[in-house]
CSV table of C-alpha atoms in Angstrom, one decimal:
chain,number,residue,atom,x,y,z
A,1,MET,CA,104.3,91.0,114.6
A,2,ASN,CA,101.6,93.7,114.5
A,3,ILE,CA,102.0,95.9,111.5
A,4,ALA,CA,100.5,99.2,110.3
A,5,ILE,CA,100.5,99.9,106.6
A,6,LEU,CA,100.5,103.6,105.9
A,7,GLY,CA,99.5,104.0,102.2
A,8,TYR,CA,97.1,101.3,101.2
A,9,GLY,CA,97.5,101.4,97.4
A,10,LYS,CA,98.9,98.8,95.1
A,11,MET,CA,102.2,98.5,97.1
A,12,GLY,CA,100.4,98.5,100.4
A,13,ARG,CA,98.2,95.6,99.3
A,14,ALA,CA,101.2,93.7,98.1
A,15,ILE,CA,102.9,94.2,101.4
A,16,GLU,CA,99.8,93.1,103.2
A,17,SER,CA,99.8,89.8,101.2
A,18,ILE,CA,103.5,89.1,101.9
A,19,CYS,CA,103.1,89.9,105.6
A,20,ALA,CA,100.1,87.7,106.0
A,21,SER,CA,101.9,84.8,104.2
A,22,LYS,CA,104.7,85.2,106.8
A,23,GLY,CA,102.2,85.0,109.7
A,24,HIS,CA,102.2,88.7,110.6
A,25,SER,CA,99.0,90.6,111.5
A,26,ILE,CA,98.1,93.8,109.7
A,27,GLU,CA,96.4,95.8,112.5
A,28,LEU,CA,96.1,99.1,110.8
A,29,LYS,CA,95.7,100.1,107.1
A,30,ILE,CA,95.7,103.8,106.4
A,31,HIS,CA,94.6,105.3,103.0
A,32,SER,CA,93.4,108.7,101.8
A,33,THR,CA,89.9,108.3,103.2
A,34,ASN,CA,90.7,107.1,106.8
A,35,THR,CA,93.7,109.1,107.8
A,36,HIS,CA,91.9,110.0,111.1
A,37,LEU,CA,92.7,106.4,112.2
A,38,LEU,CA,96.4,107.2,112.4
A,39,ASN,CA,96.3,108.1,116.0
A,40,THR,CA,98.1,107.3,119.3
A,41,LYS,CA,95.5,104.8,120.4
A,42,ASN,CA,95.6,102.8,117.2
A,43,LEU,CA,99.4,102.7,117.2
A,44,SER,CA,99.6,101.4,120.8
A,45,ASN,CA,99.9,97.8,119.8
A,46,ILE,CA,101.9,98.3,116.5
A,47,ASP,CA,105.4,96.8,116.3
A,48,VAL,CA,106.4,98.5,113.1
A,49,ALA,CA,104.8,100.7,110.5
A,50,ILE,CA,105.4,100.3,106.8
A,51,GLU,CA,105.0,103.6,105.0
A,52,PHE,CA,104.1,103.7,101.3
A,53,SER,CA,102.0,106.8,101.0
A,54,THR,CA,102.7,110.0,99.0
A,55,PRO,CA,105.6,112.5,99.1
A,56,HIS,CA,103.2,115.0,100.6
A,57,THR,CA,102.1,112.8,103.5
A,58,ALA,CA,105.2,110.7,104.2
A,59,PHE,CA,107.0,113.1,106.5
A,60,ASP,CA,104.0,113.6,108.7
A,61,ASN,CA,103.3,109.9,108.8
A,62,ILE,CA,106.9,109.0,109.7
A,63,ALA,CA,107.2,111.7,112.3
A,64,PHE,CA,103.9,110.7,114.0
A,65,CYS,CA,105.0,107.1,114.3
A,66,LEU,CA,108.4,108.1,115.7
A,67,LYS,CA,106.8,110.4,118.2
A,68,ASN,CA,104.7,107.4,119.3
A,69,ASN,CA,107.8,105.1,119.5
A,70,VAL,CA,106.8,103.0,116.5
A,71,PRO,CA,109.7,102.1,114.2
A,72,VAL,CA,109.0,102.9,110.5
A,73,ILE,CA,110.2,101.6,107.2
A,74,SER,CA,109.4,103.9,104.3
A,75,GLY,CA,109.3,103.1,100.6
A,76,THR,CA,107.8,106.4,99.6
A,77,THR,CA,109.9,108.4,97.2
A,78,GLY,CA,110.0,112.2,96.6
A,79,TRP,CA,110.1,113.4,100.2
A,80,LEU,CA,113.8,113.0,101.0
A,81,GLU,CA,114.5,116.7,101.3
A,82,GLU,CA,112.9,116.2,104.7
A,83,LEU,CA,115.2,113.3,105.7
A,84,PRO,CA,117.5,115.4,107.9
A,85,LYS,CA,114.5,116.4,110.0
A,86,ILE,CA,113.4,112.8,110.3
A,87,LYS,CA,116.9,111.7,111.3
A,88,LYS,CA,117.0,114.4,114.0
A,89,LEU,CA,113.5,113.3,115.3
A,90,CYS,CA,114.6,109.7,115.3
A,91,LYS,CA,117.7,110.5,117.4
A,92,GLU,CA,115.6,112.4,119.9
């Protein structure tokens, strides 16, 4: 499985280690200094995105992935006031 990690801090690195041990490929690692790499081209071969960024960036990251037909799992806290918008976007 080709995975994107959105938020490459302590938790992102732990997820990378677990995924690698299971034989999955981390194709994209997004952190605060390379957010420009989260684009349609780089998501084209991603099977799933695992989102562990910040409350201020989680919504945009999740929405972008959904708009590019990439399923997302989010472990970020503090953004759930935006959850209804994400649910609507996901249904669309």
